[in-house]
CSV table of C-alpha atoms in Angstrom, one decimal:
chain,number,residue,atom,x,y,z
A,1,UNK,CA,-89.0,38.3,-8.7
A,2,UNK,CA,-88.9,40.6,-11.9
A,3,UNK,CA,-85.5,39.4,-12.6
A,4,UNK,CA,-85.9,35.9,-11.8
A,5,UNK,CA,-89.1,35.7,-14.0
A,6,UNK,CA,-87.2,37.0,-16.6
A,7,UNK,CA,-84.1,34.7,-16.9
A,8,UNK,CA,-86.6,32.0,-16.5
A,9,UNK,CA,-88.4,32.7,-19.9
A,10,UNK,CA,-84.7,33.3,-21.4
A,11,UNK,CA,-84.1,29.9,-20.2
A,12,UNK,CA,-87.2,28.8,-21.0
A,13,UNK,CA,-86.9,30.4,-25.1
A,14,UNK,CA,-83.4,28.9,-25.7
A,15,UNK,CA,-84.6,25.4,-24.6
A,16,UNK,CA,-87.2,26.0,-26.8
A,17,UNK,CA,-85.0,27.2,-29.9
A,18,UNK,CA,-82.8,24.0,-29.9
A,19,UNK,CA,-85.8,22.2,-29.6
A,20,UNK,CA,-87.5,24.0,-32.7
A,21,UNK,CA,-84.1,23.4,-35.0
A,22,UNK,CA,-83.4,19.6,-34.1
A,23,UNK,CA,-87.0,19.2,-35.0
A,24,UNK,CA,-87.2,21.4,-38.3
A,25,UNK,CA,-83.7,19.1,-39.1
A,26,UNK,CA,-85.4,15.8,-38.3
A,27,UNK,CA,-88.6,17.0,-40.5
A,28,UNK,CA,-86.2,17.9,-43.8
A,29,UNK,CA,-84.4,15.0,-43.3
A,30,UNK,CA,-87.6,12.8,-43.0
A,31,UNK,CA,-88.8,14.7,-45.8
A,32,UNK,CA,-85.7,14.6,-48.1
A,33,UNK,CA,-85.6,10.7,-47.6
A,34,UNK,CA,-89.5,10.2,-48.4
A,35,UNK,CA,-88.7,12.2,-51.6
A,36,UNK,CA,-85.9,9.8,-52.8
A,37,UNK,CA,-87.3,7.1,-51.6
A,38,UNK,CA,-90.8,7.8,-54.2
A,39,UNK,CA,-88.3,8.9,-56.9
A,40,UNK,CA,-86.7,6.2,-56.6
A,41,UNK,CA,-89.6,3.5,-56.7
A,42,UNK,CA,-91.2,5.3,-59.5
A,43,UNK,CA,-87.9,5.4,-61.7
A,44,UNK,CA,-87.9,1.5,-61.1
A,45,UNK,CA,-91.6,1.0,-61.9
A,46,UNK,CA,-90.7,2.9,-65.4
A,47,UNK,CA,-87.5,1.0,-66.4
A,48,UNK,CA,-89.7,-2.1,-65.2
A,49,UNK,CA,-92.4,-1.8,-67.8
A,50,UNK,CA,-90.0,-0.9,-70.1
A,51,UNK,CA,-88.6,-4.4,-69.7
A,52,UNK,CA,-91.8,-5.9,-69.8
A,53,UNK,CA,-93.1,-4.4,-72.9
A,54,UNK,CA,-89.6,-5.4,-74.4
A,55,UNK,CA,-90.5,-9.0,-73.2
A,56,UNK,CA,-87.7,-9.1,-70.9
A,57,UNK,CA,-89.4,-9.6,-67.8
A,58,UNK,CA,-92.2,-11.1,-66.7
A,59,UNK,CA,-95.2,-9.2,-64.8
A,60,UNK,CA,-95.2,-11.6,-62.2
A,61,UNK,CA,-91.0,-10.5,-61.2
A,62,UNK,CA,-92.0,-7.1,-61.5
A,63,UNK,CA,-94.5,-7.2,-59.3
A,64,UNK,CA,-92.3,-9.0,-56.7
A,65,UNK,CA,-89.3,-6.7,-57.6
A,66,UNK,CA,-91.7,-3.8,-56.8
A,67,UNK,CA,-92.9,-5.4,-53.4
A,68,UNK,CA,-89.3,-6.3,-51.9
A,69,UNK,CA,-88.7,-3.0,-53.0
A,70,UNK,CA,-91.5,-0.9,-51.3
A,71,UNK,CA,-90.5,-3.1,-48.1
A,72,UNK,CA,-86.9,-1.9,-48.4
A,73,UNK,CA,-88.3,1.7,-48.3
A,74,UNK,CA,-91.0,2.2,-46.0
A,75,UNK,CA,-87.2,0.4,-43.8
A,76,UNK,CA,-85.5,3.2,-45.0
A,77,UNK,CA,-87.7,5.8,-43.9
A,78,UNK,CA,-88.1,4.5,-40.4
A,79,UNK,CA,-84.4,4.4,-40.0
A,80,UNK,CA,-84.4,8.3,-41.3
A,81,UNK,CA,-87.6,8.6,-38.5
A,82,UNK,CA,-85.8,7.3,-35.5
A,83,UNK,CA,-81.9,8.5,-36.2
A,84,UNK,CA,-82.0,12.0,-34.5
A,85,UNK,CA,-83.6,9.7,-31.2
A,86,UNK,CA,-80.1,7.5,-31.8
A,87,UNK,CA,-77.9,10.6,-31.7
A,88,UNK,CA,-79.2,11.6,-28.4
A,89,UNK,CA,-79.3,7.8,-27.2
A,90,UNK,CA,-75.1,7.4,-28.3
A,91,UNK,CA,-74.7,10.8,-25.8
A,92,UNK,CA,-76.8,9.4,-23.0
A,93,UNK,CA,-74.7,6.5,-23.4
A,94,UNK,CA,-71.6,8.6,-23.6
A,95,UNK,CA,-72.6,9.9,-20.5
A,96,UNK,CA,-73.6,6.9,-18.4
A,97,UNK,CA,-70.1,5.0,-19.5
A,98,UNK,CA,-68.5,8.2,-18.1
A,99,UNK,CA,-70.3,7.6,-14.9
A,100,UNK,CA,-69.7,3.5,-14.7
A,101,UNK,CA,-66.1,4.2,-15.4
A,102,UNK,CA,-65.9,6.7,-12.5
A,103,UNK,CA,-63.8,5.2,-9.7
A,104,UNK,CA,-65.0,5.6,-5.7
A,105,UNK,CA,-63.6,8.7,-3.6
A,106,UNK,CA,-62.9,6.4,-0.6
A,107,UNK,CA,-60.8,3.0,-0.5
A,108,UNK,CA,-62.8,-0.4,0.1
A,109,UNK,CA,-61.2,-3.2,2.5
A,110,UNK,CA,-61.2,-6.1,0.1
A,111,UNK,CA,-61.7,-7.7,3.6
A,112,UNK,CA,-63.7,-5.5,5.5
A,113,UNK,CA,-63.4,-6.1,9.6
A,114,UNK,CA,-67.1,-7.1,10.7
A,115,UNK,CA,-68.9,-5.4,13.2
A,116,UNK,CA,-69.6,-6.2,16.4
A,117,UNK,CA,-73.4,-7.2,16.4
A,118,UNK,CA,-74.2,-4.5,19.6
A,119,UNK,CA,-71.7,-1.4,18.4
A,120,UNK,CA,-71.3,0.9,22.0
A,121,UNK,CA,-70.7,3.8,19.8
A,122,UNK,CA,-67.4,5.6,21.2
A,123,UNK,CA,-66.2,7.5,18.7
A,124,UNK,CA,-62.1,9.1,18.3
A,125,UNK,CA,-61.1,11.4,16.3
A,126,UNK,CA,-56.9,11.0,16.4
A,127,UNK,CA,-54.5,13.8,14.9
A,128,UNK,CA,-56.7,13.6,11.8
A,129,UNK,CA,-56.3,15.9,9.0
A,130,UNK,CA,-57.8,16.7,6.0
A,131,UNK,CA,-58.8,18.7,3.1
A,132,UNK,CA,-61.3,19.3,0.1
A,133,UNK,CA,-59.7,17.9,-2.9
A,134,UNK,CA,-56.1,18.7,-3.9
A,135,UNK,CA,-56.6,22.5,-1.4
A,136,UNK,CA,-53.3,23.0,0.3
A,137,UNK,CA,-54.9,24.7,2.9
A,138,UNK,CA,-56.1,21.9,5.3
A,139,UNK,CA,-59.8,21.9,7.1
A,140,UNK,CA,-58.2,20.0,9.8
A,141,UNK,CA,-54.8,19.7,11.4
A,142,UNK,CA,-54.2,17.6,13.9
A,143,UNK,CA,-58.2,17.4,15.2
A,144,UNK,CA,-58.3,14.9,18.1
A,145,UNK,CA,-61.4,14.5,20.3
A,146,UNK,CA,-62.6,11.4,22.2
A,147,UNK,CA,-66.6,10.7,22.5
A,148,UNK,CA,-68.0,7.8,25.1
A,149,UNK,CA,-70.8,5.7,24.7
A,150,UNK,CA,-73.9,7.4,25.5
A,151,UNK,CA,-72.2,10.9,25.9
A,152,UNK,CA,-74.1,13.7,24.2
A,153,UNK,CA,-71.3,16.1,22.5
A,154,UNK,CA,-72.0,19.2,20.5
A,155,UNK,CA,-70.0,21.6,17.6
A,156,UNK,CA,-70.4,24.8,17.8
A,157,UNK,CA,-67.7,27.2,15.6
A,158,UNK,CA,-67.7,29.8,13.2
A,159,UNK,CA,-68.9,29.4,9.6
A,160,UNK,CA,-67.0,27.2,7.5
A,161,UNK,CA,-65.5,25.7,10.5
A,162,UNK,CA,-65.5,21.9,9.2
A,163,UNK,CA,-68.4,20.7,11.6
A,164,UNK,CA,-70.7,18.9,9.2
A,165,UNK,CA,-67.3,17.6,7.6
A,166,UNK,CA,-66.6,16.0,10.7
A,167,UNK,CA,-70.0,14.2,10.3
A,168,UNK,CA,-69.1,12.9,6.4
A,169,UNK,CA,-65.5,11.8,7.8
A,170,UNK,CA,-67.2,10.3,10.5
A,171,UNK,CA,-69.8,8.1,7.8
A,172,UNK,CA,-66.2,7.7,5.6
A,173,UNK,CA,-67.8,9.8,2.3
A,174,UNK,CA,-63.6,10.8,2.5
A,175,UNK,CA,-60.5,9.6,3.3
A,176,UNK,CA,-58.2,11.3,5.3
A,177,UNK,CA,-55.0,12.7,4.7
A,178,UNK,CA,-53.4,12.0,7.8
A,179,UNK,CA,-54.9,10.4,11.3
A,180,UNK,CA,-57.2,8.3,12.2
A,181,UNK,CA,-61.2,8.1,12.8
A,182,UNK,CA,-62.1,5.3,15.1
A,183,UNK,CA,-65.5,3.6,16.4
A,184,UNK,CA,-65.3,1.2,19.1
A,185,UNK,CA,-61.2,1.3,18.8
A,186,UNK,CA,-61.1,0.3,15.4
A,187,UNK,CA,-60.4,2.6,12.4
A,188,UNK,CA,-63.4,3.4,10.2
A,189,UNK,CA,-61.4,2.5,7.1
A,190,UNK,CA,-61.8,-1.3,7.7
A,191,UNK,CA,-65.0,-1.7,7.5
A,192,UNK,CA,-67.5,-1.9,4.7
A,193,UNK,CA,-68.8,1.3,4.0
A,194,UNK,CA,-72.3,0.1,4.1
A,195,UNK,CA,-71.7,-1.6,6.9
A,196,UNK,CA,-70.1,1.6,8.6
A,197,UNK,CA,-72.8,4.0,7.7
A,198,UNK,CA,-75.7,1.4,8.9
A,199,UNK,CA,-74.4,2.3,12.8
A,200,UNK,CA,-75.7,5.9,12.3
A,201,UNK,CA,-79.3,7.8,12.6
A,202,UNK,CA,-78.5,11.1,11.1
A,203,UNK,CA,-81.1,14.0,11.3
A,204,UNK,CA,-79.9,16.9,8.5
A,205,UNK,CA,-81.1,20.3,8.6
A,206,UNK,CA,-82.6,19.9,4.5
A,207,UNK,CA,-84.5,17.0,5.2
A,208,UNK,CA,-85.5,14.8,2.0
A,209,UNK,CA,-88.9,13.7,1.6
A,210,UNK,CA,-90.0,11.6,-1.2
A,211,UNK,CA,-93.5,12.0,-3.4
A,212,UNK,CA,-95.4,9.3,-1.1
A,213,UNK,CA,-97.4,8.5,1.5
A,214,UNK,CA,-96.2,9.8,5.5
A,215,UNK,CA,-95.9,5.9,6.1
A,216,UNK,CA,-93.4,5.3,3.5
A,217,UNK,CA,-91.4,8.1,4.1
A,218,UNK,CA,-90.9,7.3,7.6
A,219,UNK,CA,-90.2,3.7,6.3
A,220,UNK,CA,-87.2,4.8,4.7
A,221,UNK,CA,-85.8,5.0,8.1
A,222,UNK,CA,-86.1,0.7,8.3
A,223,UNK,CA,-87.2,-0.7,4.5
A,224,UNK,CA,-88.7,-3.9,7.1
A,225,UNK,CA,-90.8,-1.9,9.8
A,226,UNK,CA,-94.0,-2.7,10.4
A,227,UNK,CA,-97.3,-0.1,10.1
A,228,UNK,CA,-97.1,-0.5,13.7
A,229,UNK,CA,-93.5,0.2,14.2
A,230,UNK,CA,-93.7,3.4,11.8
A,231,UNK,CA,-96.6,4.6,13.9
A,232,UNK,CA,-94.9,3.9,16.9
A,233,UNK,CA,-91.9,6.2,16.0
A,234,UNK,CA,-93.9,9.0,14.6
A,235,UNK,CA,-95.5,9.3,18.0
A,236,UNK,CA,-92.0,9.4,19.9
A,237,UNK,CA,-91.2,12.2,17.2
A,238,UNK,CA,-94.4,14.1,17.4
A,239,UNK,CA,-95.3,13.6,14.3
A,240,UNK,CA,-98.3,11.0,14.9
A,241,UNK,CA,-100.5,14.3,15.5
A,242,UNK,CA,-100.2,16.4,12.7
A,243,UNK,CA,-100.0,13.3,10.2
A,244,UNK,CA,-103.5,12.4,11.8
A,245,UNK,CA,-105.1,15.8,10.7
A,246,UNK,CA,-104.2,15.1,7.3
A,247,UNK,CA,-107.1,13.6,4.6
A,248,UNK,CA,-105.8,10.7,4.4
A,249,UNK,CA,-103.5,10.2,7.7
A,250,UNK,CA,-100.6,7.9,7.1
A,251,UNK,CA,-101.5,7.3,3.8
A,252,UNK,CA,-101.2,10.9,2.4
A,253,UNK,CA,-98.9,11.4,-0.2
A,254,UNK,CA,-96.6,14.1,1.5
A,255,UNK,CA,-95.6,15.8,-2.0
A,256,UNK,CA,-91.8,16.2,-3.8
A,257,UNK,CA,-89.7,17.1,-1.0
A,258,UNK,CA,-92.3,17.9,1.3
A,259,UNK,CA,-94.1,20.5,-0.3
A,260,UNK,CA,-96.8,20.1,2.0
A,261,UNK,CA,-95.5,20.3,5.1
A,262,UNK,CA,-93.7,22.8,7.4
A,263,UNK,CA,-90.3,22.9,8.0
A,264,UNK,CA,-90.7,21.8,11.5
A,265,UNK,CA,-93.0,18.9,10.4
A,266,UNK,CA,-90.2,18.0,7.6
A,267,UNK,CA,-87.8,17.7,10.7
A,268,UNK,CA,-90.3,15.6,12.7
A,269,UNK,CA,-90.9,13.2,10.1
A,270,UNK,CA,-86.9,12.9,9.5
A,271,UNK,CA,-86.8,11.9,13.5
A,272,UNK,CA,-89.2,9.8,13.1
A,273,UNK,CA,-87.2,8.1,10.8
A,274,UNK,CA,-84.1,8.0,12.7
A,275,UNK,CA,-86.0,6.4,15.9
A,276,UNK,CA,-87.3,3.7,13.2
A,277,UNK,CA,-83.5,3.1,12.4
A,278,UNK,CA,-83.1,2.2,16.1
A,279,UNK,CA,-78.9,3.0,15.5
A,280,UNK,CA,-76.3,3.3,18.5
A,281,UNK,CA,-74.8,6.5,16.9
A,282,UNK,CA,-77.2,9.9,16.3
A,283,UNK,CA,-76.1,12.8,14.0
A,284,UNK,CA,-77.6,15.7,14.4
A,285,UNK,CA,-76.8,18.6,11.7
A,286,UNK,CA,-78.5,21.9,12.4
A,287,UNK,CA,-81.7,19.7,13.1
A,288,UNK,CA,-83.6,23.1,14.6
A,289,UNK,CA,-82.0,25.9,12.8
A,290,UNK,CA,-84.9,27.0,10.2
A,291,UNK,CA,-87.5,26.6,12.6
A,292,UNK,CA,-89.1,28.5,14.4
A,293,UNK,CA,-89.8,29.0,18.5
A,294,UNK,CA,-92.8,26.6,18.5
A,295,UNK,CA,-92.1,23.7,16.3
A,296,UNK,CA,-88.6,24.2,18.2
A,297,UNK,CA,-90.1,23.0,21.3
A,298,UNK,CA,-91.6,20.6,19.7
A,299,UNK,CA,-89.0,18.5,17.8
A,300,UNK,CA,-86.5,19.7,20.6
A,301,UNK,CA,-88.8,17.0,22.9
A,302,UNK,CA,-88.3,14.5,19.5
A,303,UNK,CA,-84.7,14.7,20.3
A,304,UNK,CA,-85.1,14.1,23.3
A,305,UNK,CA,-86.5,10.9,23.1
A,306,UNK,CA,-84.8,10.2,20.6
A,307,UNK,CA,-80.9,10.9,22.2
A,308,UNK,CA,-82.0,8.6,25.1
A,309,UNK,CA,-79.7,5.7,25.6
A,310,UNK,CA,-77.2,7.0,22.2
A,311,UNK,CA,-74.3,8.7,21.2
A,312,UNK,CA,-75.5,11.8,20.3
A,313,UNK,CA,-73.2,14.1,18.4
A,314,UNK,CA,-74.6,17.8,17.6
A,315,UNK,CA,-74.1,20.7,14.8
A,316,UNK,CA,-75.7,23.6,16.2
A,317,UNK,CA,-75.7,27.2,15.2
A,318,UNK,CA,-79.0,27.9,17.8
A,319,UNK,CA,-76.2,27.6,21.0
A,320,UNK,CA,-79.8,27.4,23.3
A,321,UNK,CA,-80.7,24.2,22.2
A,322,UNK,CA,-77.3,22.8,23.2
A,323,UNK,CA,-77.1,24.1,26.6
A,324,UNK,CA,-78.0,20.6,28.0
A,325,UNK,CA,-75.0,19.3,26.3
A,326,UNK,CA,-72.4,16.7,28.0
A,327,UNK,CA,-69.6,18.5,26.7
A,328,UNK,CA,-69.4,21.4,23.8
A,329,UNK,CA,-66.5,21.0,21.6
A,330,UNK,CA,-65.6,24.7,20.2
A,331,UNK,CA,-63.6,24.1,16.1
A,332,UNK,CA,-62.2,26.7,15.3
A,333,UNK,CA,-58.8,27.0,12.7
A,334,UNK,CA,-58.8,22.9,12.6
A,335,UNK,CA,-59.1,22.3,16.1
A,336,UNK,CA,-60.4,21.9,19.0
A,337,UNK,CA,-59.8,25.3,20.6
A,338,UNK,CA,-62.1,24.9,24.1
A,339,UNK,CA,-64.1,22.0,25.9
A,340,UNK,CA,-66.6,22.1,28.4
A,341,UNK,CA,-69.9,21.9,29.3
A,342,UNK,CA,-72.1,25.7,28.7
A,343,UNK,CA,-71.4,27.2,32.1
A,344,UNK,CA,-67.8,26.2,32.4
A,345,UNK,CA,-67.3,27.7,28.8
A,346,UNK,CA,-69.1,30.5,30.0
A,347,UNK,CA,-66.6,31.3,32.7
A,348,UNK,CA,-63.5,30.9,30.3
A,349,UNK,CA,-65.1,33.7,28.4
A,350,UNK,CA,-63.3,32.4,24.8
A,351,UNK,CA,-64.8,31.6,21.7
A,352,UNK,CA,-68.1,29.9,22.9
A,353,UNK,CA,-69.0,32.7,25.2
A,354,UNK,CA,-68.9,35.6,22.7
A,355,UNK,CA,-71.0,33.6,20.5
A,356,UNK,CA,-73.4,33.0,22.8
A,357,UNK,CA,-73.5,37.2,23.6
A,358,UNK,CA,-73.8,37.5,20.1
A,359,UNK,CA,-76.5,35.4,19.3
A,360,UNK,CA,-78.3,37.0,22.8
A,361,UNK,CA,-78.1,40.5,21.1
A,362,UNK,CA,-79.1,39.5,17.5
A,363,UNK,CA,-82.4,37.8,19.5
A,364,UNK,CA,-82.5,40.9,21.4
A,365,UNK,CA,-82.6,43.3,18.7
C-alpha cells in the first residue's frame, strides 16, 4: 500500500511538473506579447503627435489610426492567449486521424448473407485454427467441435487454454487463419458483424456497469424494453430483490462500474440483462468465478432460468457449477482432447478428472 501510495504521488508530481512549465510558458508568452503590443501602441501614439504638431495629420486620423490599431492588438493578444490550447488541439487531432485511418481487424461481406429471422443456434467449429497476431505458435490447430440447438456445452482446460478466444471467434472480433466457424451451417464470415453478434446474450466474468440508474443498466440489454420488461428480467435474475432495498429502487444510480454493488449482484444485473436480450445463443465466461458460495446459489438459479430453451455455451474454472452439463469439452494444446458428460469423464480419468481432484483438495485444504 506503502508502495503504491508512493508511485501514485510520483505520478501525481510529474503530471503536476508539465503542467507547472506549459503554464509558466503560456504566462511569458502572454506576457512578452502584452509588452510589445503597449510598446508598440505607444511608439505610434508618439510618432503620431509628432505628425500632428508638424501639421501632417489630422487629429481626427489619428484618433482612428489609434483605434484600428488598439483593435488589432487586444487580436493579437487573444491569439497569444489561446495558442498553447491549439497546440494540444493539432495533437488531439493527430491522434483522432490516427484512429479514423485505422482499418478493421476482421473482413466485412460487402453483401452480408441475412439471417434467418428465428436463428436455432447450432454452432461448428470445423478444423479452425488460429493465432494472436503474427505468433507462429497457433492457439488452435485443427479445433472441431459440433454444438446443437438447445444443448448446454461447457470449456473447461488449463490456463491459457484459448476458451474465452473461442467465444471472441465465435462473435467474429478475429478472423481465422484456417477453418471455419459456422452458425446454423453457414460461416460466420458472411454475415454482418452486427448482425452476427445480435444472436448472442453473453454474461462475462468483469461485468460493466454504467454510472446510472439499475433500470438503465439492465436496459442496455434491449435499448426498446419497457419498465415492465426490465423488471420482469431482473426478477428471473434475482436481482428484483436486492435492487428493491436500495433508496431509490430501480431508479438508483448504481455508481461507475458498480461501485455499489457486490460482485454477485454485478453478475445478477449482467443476467438480467442477457434475459432482456431474449437471444438464441448464451455465453457464459466465468459467470461465477469471484463469487462467493451464497450469491453462487443464487445467480447459479439466474442461469438457470436463463439457459432454459438456449444454446448455452460455458467457460468455467469452478468444474461444480458445470456438473449439470450436456457435454464438457476438455481444450487442451489446441484441441479438443476429451468429451463427455462429468461422470463419463470421471471414469476416463484424463484431463477433466485430475482437475476436478485438484480443485476438491484446494477446497479441502
Amino acid at each position: 500500500e506503502q508502495q503504491a501510495g508512493k508511485n501514485f504521488r510520483a505520478s501525481v508530481g510529474r503530471a503536476l511538473g508539465v503542467a507547472t512549465t506549459r503554464i509558466q510558458a503560456q504566462s511569458k508568452l502572454i506576457a512578452m506579447s502584452i509588452f510589445m503590443i503597449f510598446v508598440s501602441v505607444i511608439g505610434i501614439i508618439w510618432l503620431g503627435f509628432q505628425e500632428v504638431t508638424s501639421g501632417e495629420m489630422g487629429f481626427d486620423s489619428l484618433s482612428q489610426f489609434v483605434l484600428y490599431a488598439a483593435l488589432s492588438a487586444s487580436s493579437l493578444a487573444a491569439i497569444s492567449q489561446v495558442w498553447s490550447e491549439i497546440q494540444q488541439m493539432a495533437g488531439a487531432s493527430d491522434r483522432i486521424m490516427q484512429l479514423l485511418d485505422m482499418t478493421p481487424g476482421i473482413d466485412v461481406p460487402k453483401k452480408p448473407l441475412k439471417l434467418a429471422n428465428k436463428v436455432e443456434g447450432i454452432v461448428e467449429f470445423d478444423n479452425v485454427s488460429f493465432a494472436y497476431g503474427t505468433k507462429e505458435n497457433h492457439l488452435f490447430k485443427g479445433l472441431n467441435f459440433k454444438i446443437n440447438k438447445g444443448e448446454m456445452v461447457a470449456f473447461v482446460g488449463p490456463s491459457g487454454a484459448g476458451k474465452s478466444t473461442i467465444f471472441n471467434l465465435l462473435m467474429r472480433f478475429y478472423d481465422l487463419n484456417e477453418g471455419t466457424i459456422s452458425l446454423d451451417g453457414h460461416a460466420v464470415n458472411t454475415f454482418d458483424p452486427k448482425d452476427l453478434r445480435a444472436q448472442f446474450a453473453t454474461v462475462p466474468q468483469d461485468v460493466m456497469i454504467f454510472a446510472n440508474s439499475a433500470m438503465e443498466n439492465i436496459r442496455f440489454g434491449r435499448i426498446d424494453a419497457t419498465d415492465e420488461e426490465v423488471m420482469a428480467a431482473a426478477k428471473a435474475a434475482e436481482a428484483h430483490e436486492f435492487i428493491m432495498r436500495t433508496v431509490d429502487g430501480y431508479d438508483t444510480a448504481l455508481g461507475e462500474r458498480g461501485m455499489a454493488l457486490s460482485g454477485g449482484q454485478r453478475q445478477r444485473i449482467a443476467i438480467a440483462r442477457a434475459i432482456l436480450r431474449d437471444a438464441p445463443v448464451l455465453l457464459l465466461d466465468e459467470a461465477t468465478s469471484a463469487l462467493d458460495s451464497e450469491s453462487e446459489k443464487k445467480v447459479q438459479k439466474a442461469l438457470e432460468n436463463l439457459a432454459k430453451g438456449r444454446t448455452t455455451l460455458i467457460v468455467a474454472h469452478r468444474l461444480s457449477t458445470i456438473r449439470d452439463a450436456d457435454r464438457i469439452l476438455v481444450v487442451e494444446d489446441g484441441k479438443i482432447v476429451e468429451e463427455g458428460n462429468h461422470q463419463d469423464l470421471m471414469e476416463k480419468a484424463g484431463t477433466y478428472a485430475k482437475l476436478v481432484k485438484l480443485q476438491n483438495q484446494g477446497i479441502a485444504t
